[in-house]
Tab-separated table of C-alpha atoms and ligand atoms in Angstrom:
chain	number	residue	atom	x	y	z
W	1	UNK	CA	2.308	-25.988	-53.415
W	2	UNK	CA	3.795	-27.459	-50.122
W	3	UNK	CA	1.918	-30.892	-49.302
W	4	UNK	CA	-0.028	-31.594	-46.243
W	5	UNK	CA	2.827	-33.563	-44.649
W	6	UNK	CA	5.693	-30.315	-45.676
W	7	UNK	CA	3.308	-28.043	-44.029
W	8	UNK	CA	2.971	-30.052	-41.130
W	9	UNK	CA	6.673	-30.722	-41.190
W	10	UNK	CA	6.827	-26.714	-41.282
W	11	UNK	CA	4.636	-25.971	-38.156
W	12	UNK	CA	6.180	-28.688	-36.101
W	13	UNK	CA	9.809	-26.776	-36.981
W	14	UNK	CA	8.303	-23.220	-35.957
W	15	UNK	CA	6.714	-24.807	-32.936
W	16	UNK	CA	10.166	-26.301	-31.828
W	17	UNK	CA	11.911	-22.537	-32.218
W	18	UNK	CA	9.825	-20.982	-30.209
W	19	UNK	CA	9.670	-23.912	-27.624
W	20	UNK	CA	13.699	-23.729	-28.134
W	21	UNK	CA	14.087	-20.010	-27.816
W	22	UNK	CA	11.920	-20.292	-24.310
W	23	UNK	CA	13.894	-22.817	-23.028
W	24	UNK	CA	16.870	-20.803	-24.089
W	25	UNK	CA	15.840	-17.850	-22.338
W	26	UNK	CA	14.835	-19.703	-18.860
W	27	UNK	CA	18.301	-20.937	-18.949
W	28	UNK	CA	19.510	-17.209	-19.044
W	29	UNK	CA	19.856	-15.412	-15.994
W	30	UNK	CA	17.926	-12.145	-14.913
W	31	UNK	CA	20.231	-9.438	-15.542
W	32	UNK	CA	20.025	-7.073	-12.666
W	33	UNK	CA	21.800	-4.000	-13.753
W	34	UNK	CA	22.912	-1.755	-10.306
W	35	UNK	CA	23.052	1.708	-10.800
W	36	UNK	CA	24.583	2.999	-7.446
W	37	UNK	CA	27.364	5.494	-6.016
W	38	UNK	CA	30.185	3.121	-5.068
W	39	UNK	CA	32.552	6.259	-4.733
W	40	UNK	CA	31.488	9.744	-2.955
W	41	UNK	CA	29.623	10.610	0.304
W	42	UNK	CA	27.042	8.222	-0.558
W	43	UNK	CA	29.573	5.100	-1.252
W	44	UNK	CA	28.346	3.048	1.362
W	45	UNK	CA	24.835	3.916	1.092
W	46	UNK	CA	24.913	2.109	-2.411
W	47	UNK	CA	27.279	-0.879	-1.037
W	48	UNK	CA	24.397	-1.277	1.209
W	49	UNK	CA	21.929	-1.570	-1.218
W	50	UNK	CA	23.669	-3.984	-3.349
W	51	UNK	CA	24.715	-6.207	0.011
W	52	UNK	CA	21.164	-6.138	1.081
W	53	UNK	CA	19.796	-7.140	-2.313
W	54	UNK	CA	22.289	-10.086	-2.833
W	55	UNK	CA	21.324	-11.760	0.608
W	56	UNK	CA	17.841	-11.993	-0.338
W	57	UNK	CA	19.226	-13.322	-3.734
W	58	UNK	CA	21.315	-15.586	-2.044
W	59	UNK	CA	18.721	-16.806	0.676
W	60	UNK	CA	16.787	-17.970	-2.449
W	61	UNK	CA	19.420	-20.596	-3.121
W	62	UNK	CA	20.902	-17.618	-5.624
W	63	UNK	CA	18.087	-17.532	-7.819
W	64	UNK	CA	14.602	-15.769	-8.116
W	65	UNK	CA	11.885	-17.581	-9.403
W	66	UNK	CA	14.386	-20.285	-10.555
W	67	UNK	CA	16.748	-18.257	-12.857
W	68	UNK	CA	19.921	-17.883	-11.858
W	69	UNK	CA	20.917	-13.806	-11.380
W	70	UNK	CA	23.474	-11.908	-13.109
W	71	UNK	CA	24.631	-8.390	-11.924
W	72	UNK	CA	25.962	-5.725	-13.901
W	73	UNK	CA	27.425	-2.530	-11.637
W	74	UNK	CA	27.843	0.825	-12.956
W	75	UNK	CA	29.332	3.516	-10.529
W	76	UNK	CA	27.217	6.566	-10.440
W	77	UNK	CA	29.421	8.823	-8.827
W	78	UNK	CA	25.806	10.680	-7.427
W	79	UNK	CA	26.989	12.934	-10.402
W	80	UNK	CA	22.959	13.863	-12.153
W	81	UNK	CA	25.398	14.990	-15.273
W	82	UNK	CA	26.437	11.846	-16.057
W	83	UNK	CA	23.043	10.181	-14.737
W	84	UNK	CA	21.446	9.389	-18.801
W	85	UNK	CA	24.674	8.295	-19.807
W	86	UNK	CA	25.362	5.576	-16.521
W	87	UNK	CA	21.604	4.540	-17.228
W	88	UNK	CA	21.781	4.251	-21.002
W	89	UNK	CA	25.150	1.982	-20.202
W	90	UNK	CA	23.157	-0.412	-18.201
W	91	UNK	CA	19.984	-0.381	-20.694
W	92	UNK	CA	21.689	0.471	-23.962
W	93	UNK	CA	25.190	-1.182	-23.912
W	94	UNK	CA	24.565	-4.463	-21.162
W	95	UNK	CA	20.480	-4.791	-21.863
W	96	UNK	CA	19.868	-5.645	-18.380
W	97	UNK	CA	15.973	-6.852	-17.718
W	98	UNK	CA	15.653	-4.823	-14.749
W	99	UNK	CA	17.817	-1.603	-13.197
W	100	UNK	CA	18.201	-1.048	-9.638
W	101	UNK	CA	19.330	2.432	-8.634
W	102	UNK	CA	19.953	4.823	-7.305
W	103	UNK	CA	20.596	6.599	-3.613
W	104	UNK	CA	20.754	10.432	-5.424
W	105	UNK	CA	17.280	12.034	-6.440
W	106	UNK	CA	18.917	13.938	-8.801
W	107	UNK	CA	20.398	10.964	-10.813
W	108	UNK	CA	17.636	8.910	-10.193
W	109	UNK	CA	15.183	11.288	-12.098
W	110	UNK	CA	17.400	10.653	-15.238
W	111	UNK	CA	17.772	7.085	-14.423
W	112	UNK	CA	13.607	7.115	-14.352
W	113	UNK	CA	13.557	9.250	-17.618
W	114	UNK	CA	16.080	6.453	-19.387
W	115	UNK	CA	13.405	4.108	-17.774
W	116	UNK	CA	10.909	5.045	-19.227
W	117	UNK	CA	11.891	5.899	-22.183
W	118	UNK	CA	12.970	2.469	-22.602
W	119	UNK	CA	10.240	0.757	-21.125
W	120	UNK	CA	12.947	-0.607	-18.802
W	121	UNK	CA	11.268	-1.903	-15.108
W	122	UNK	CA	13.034	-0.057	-12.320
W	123	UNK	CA	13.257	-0.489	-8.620
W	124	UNK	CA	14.335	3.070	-6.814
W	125	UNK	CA	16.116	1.222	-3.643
W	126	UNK	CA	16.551	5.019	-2.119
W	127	UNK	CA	16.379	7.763	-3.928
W	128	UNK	CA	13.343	9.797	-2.614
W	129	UNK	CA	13.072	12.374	-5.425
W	130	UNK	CA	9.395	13.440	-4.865
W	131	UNK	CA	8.729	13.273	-8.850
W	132	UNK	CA	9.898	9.515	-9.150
W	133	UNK	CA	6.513	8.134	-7.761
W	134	UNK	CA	4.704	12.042	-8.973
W	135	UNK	CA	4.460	13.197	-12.508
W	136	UNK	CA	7.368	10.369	-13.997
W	137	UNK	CA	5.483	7.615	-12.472
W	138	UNK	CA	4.813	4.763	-15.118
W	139	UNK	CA	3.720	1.226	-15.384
W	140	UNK	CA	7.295	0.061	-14.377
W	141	UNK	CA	8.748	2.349	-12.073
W	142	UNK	CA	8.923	0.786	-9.144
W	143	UNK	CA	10.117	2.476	-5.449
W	144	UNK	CA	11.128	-0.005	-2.316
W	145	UNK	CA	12.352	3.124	0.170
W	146	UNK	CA	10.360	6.377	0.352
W	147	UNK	CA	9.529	9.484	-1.135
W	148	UNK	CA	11.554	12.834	0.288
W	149	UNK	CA	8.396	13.926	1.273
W	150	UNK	CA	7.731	11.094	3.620
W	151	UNK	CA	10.363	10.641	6.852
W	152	UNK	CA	10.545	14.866	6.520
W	153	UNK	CA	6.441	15.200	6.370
W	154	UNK	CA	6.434	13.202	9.799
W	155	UNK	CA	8.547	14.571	11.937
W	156	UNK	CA	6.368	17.894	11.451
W	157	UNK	CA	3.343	16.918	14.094
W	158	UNK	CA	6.256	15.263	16.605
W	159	UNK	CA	8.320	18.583	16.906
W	160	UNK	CA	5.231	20.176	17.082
W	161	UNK	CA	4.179	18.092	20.158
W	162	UNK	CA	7.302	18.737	21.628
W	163	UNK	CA	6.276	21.983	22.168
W	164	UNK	CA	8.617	23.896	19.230
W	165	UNK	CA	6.864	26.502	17.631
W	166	UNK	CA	9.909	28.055	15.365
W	167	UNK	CA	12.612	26.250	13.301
W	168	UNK	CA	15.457	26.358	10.671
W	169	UNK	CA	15.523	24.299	8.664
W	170	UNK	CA	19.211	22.962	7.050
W	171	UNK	CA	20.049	21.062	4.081
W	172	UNK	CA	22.069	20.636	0.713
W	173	UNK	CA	20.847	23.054	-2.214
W	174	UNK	CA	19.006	19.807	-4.292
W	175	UNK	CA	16.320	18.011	-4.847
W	176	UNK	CA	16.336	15.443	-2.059
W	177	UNK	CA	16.937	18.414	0.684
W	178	UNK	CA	14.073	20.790	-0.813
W	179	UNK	CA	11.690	18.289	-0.818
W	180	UNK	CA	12.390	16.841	2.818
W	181	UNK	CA	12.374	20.167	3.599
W	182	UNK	CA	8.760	20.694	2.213
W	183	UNK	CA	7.576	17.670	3.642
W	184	UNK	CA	8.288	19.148	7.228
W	185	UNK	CA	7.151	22.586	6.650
W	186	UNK	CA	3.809	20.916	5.964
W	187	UNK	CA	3.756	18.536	8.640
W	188	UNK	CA	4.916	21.353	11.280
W	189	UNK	CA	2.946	24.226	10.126
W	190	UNK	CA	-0.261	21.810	10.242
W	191	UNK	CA	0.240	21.490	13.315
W	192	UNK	CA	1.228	24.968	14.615
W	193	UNK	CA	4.884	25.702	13.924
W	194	UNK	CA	6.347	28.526	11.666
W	195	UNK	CA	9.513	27.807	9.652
W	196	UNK	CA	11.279	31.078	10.126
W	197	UNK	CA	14.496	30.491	7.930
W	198	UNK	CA	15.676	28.069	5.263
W	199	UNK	CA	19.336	27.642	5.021
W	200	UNK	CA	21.411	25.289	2.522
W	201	UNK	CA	24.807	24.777	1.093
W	202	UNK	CA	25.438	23.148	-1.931
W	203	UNK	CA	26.336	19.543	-2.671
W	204	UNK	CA	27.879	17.535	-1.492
W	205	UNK	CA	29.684	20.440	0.268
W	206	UNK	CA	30.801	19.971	3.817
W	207	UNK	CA	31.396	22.973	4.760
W	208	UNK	CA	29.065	24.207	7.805
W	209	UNK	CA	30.384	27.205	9.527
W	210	UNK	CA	28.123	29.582	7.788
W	211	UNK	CA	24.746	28.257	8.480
W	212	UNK	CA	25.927	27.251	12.042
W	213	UNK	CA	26.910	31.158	12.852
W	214	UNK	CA	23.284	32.167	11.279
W	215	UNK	CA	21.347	29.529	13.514
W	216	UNK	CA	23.338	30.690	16.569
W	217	UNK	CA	22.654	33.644	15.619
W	218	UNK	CA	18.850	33.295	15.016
W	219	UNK	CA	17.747	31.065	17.971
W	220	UNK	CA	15.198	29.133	16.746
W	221	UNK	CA	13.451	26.652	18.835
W	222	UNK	CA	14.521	23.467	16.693
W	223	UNK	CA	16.764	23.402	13.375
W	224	UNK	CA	15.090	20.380	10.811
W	225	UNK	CA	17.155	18.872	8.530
W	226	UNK	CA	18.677	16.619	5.440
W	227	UNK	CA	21.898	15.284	5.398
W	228	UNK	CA	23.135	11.525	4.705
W	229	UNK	CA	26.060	9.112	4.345
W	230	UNK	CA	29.875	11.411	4.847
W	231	UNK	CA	27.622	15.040	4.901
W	232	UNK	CA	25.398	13.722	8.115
W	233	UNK	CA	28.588	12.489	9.589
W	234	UNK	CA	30.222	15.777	9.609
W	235	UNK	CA	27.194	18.066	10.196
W	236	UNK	CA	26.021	16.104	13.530
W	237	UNK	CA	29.913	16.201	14.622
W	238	UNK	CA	30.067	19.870	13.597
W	239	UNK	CA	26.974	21.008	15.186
W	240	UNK	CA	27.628	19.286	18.559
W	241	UNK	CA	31.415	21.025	17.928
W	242	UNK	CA	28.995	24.254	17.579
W	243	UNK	CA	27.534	23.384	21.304
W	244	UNK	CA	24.391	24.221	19.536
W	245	UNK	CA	22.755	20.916	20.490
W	246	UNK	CA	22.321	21.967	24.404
W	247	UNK	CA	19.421	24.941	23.399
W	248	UNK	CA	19.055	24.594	19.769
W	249	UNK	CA	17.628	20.709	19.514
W	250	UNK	CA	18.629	19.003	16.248
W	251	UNK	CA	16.279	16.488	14.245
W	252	UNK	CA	16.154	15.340	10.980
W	253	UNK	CA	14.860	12.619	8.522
W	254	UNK	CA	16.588	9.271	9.822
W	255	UNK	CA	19.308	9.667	6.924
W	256	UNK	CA	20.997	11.977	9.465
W	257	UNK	CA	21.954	8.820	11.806
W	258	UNK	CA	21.240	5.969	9.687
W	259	UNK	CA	24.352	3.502	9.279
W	260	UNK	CA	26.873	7.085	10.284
W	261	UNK	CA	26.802	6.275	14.117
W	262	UNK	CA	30.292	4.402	14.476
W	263	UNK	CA	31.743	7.823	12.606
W	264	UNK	CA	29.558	10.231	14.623
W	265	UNK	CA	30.112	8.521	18.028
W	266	UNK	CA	29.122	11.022	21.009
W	267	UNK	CA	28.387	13.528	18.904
W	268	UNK	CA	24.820	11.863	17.557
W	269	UNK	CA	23.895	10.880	21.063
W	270	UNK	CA	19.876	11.343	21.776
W	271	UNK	CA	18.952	13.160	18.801
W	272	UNK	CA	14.966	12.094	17.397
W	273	UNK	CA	14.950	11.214	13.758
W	274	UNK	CA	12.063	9.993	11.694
W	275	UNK	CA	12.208	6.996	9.293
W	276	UNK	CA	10.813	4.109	7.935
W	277	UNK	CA	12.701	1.912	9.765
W	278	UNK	CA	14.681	1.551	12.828
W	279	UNK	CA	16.753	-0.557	15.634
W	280	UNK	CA	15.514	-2.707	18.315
W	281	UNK	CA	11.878	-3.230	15.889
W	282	UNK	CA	12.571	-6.895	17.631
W	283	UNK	CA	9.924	-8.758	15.681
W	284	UNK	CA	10.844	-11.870	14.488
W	285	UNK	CA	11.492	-11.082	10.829
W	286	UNK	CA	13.381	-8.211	11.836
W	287	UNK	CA	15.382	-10.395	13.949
W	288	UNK	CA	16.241	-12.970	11.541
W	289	UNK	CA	17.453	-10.514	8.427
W	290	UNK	CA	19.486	-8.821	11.064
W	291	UNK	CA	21.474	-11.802	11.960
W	292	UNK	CA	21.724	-13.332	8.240
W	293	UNK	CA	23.282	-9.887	7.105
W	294	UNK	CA	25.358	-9.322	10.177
W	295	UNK	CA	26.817	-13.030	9.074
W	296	UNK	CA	27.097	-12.253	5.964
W	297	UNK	CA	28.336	-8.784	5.979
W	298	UNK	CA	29.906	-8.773	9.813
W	299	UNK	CA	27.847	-5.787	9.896
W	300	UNK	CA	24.954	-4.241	11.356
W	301	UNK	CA	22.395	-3.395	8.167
W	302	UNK	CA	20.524	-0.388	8.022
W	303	UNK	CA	17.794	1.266	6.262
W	304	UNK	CA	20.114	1.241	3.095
W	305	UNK	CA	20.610	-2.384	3.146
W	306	UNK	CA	16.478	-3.167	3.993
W	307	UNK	CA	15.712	-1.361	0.714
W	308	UNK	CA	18.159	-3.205	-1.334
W	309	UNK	CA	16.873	-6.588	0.279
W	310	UNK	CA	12.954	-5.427	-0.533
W	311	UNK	CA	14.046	-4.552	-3.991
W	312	UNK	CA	14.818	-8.386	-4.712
W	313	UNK	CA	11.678	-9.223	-2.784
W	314	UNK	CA	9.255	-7.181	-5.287
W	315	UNK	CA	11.277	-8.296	-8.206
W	316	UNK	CA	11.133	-12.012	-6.710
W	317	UNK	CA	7.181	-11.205	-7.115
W	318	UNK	CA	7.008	-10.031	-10.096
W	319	UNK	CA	9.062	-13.052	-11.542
W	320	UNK	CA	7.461	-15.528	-9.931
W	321	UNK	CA	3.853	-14.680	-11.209
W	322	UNK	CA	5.617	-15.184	-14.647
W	323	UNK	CA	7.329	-18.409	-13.937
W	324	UNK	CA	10.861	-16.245	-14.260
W	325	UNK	CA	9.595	-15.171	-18.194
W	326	UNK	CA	10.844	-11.902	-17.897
W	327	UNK	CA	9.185	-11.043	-21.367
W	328	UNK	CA	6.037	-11.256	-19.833
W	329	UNK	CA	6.297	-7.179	-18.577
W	330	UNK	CA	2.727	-6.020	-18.121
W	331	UNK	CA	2.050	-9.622	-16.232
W	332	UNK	CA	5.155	-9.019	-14.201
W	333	UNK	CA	4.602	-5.421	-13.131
W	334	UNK	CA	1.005	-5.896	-12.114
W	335	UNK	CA	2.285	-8.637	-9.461
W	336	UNK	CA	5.038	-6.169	-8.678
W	337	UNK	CA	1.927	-3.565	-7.879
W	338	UNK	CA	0.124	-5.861	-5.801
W	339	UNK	CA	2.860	-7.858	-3.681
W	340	UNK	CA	3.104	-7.218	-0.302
W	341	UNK	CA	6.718	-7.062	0.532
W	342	UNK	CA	7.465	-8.827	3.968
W	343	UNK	CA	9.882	-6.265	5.123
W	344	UNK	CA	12.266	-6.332	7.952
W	345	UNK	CA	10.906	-2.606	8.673
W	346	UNK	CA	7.291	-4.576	8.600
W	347	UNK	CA	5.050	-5.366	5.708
W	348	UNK	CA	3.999	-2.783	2.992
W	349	UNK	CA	2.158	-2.162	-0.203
W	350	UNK	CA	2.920	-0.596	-2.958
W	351	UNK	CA	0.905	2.845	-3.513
W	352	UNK	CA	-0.857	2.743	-6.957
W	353	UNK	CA	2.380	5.411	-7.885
W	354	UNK	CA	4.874	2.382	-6.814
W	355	UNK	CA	5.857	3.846	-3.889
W	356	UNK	CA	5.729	1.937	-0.041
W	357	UNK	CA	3.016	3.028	1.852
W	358	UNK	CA	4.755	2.185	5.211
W	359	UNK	CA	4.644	3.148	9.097
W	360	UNK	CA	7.553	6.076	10.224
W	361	UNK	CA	8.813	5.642	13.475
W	362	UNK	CA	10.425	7.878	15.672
W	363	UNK	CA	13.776	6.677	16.718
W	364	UNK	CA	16.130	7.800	18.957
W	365	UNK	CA	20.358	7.565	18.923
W	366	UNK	CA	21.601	5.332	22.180
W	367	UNK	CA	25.057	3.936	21.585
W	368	UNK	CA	25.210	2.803	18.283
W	369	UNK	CA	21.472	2.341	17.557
W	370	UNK	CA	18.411	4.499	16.249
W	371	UNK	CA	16.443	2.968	18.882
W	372	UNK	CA	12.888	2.616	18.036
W	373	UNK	CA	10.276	5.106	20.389
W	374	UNK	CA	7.167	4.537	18.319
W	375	UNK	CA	5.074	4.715	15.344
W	376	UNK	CA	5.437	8.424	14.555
W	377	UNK	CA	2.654	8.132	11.895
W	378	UNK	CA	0.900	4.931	10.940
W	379	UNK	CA	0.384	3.813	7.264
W	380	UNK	CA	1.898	6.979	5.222
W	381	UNK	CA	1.310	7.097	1.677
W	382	UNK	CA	3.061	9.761	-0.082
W	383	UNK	CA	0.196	12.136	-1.862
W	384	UNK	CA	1.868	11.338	-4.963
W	385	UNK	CA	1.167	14.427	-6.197
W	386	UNK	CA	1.009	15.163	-10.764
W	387	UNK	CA	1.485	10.989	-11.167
W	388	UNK	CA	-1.360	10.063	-13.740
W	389	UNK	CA	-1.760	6.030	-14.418
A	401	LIG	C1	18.240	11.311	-2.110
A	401	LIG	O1	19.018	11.988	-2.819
A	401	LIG	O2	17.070	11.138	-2.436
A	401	LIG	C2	18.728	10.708	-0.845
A	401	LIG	C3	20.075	10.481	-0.654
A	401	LIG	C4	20.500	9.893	0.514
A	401	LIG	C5	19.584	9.517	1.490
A	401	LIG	C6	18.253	9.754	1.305
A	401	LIG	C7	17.807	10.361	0.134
């Protein structure tokens, strides 16, 4: 039987590992594992992200909550086939403490499922897949951009006031353009317009003549629609090509302008988007994340780029309730749920679901800007429709 002193002797030893294997793991940096699309039409919408995210790190002296950061990059390709097997990479293979993906709803709904299935926290810095913050929400899914539903849903009652009682709407065959395309027929038909006709082509096709002929054809009062990164370039350039843009007005969730200007040029000129954020906002914070990424980057951010720079805000939140001990999940997460995030785009909440409940403003293209006009609709949380807690 161990005497008094070897048991002591014992519990002082055990009390020293654990006090050794803390230590050890403060010392460790955060892995942040990025799952983005560094290649395809959405390469620069992910290159945002990742920029954005790193200035905030790097405005923190390159640490959050005192541990030093670590990325890991995988290169999604926006390819939904390979989504579980990029995500289980990150998890699996480089056990990163936190992912932060994607821009493609389609890949970011396996990304969620690996996720979760993992118990993995996530931050969604774009993808807007509907189901994310719906019926896959869970304790550590986590969204810093928008649901589908959102930018789309808003720009309903503004048409609508404009007078437009008909409209086409125009987008690629997945779940980012369906859902944006919900989200307006509910916000126009509330208040008085008819969709009459829902055209789409397949992603990430670029090929436009089609639908173009069959709105020409059609002559609705307004044509709504998705597109982002190289697909919105093209479509705005070919539907002012079209001369459609003279009878036929064109609008769209912001994606459709948002960091494509210098590529769409006088093509993009005066069209109305809706979005959660915008140019010329002009309030202080705005101001000063504008000029640190523009020295940074020699860039102009956009929305892209806010959402990557929020995502290392909420995570910044979550770690610092926890002193940086990662381990501590369920601690973490609930600070995660009830940070407010000091946005350029203004401050916001997370939605019980995870996802921003945040103002949409109306913007509209002069030069190279999506010039603020207003606060299309104030405080939008998405319904977050099938998500149980
Ligand atoms: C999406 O797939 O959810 C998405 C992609 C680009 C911009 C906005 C949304």
């Amino acid at each position: 039987m161990p005497s008094t002193t070897q048991r002591a002797a014992r519990l002082a030893g055990a009390a020293f590992l654990v006090l050794a294997a803390h230590q050890a793991q403060a010392a460790d940096p955060v892995k942040v594992g990025f799952m983005l699309p560094y290649s395809g039409t959405y390469a620069a919408l992910g290159t945002a992200i990742e920029n954005g995210f790193k200035l905030y790190v790097q405005q923190q002296g390159g640490k959050l909550a005192g541990r030093e950061v670590e990325y890991v990059k995988v290169d999604d390709e926006s390819n939904p086939a390979k989504g579980p097997e990029n995500a289980n990479r990150l998890i699996k293979r480089d056990k990163v403490d936190v992912v932060i993906g994607t821009v493609h709803s389609g890949v970011a709904m396996a990304l969620a499922k690996a996720a979760k299935d993992s118990d993995t926290t996530l931050i969604v810095a774009n993808a807007g897949a509907d189901a994310i913050t719906g019926p896959m929400c869970g304790p550590g899914i986590f969204r810093t951009s928008f649901t589908n539903w959102q930018p789309a849903y808003a720009m309903g009652p503004v048409a609508a006031a404009k007078g437009h009682k008909t409209a086409i709407t125009v987008t690629w065959k997945y779940a980012a353009g369906d859902e944006a395309v919900a989200g307006f027929r509910e916000g126009f038909e509330k208040s008085g317009g008819k969709v009459v006709k829902d055209l789409t082509v397949p992603f990430p096709n670029v090929e436009f003549q089609s639908v173009l002929t069959e709105i020409a054809a059609s002559k609705p009062d307004m044509v709504f629609t998705f597109f982002a990164g190289g697909g919105a370039v093209k479509f705005v350039q070919d539907y002012a090509a079209a001369g459609l843009g003279k009878n036929i007005p064109l609008y769209g969730s912001g994606f459709l302008t948002d960091g494509t200007l210098q590529a769409q040029g006088a093509s993009a000129q005066g069209l109305l988007t809706t979005l959660h954020y915008a140019d010329g906002l002009n309030t202080p914070r705005d101001n000063a994340f504008r000029a640190d990424y523009n020295k940074a980057y020699k860039l102009a951010p956009d929305v892209y780029a806010v959402q990557g720079y929020d995502a290392a805000q909420l995570l910044q939140a979550g770690l610092a309730a926890v002193q940086g001990d990662i381990g501590k999940k369920a601690e973490m997460r609930r600070a995660m749920r009830a940070a407010t995030i000091d946005s350029p785009r203004g401050p916001f909440t997370l939605s019980a679901a995870g996802n921003p409940v945040q103002d949409i403003y109306l913007r509209k293209v002069e030069g190279l800007e999506n010039k603020v006009v207003e606060v299309a609709v104030k405080q939008l949380a998405d319904p977050a429709r099938g998500c149980k807690l």
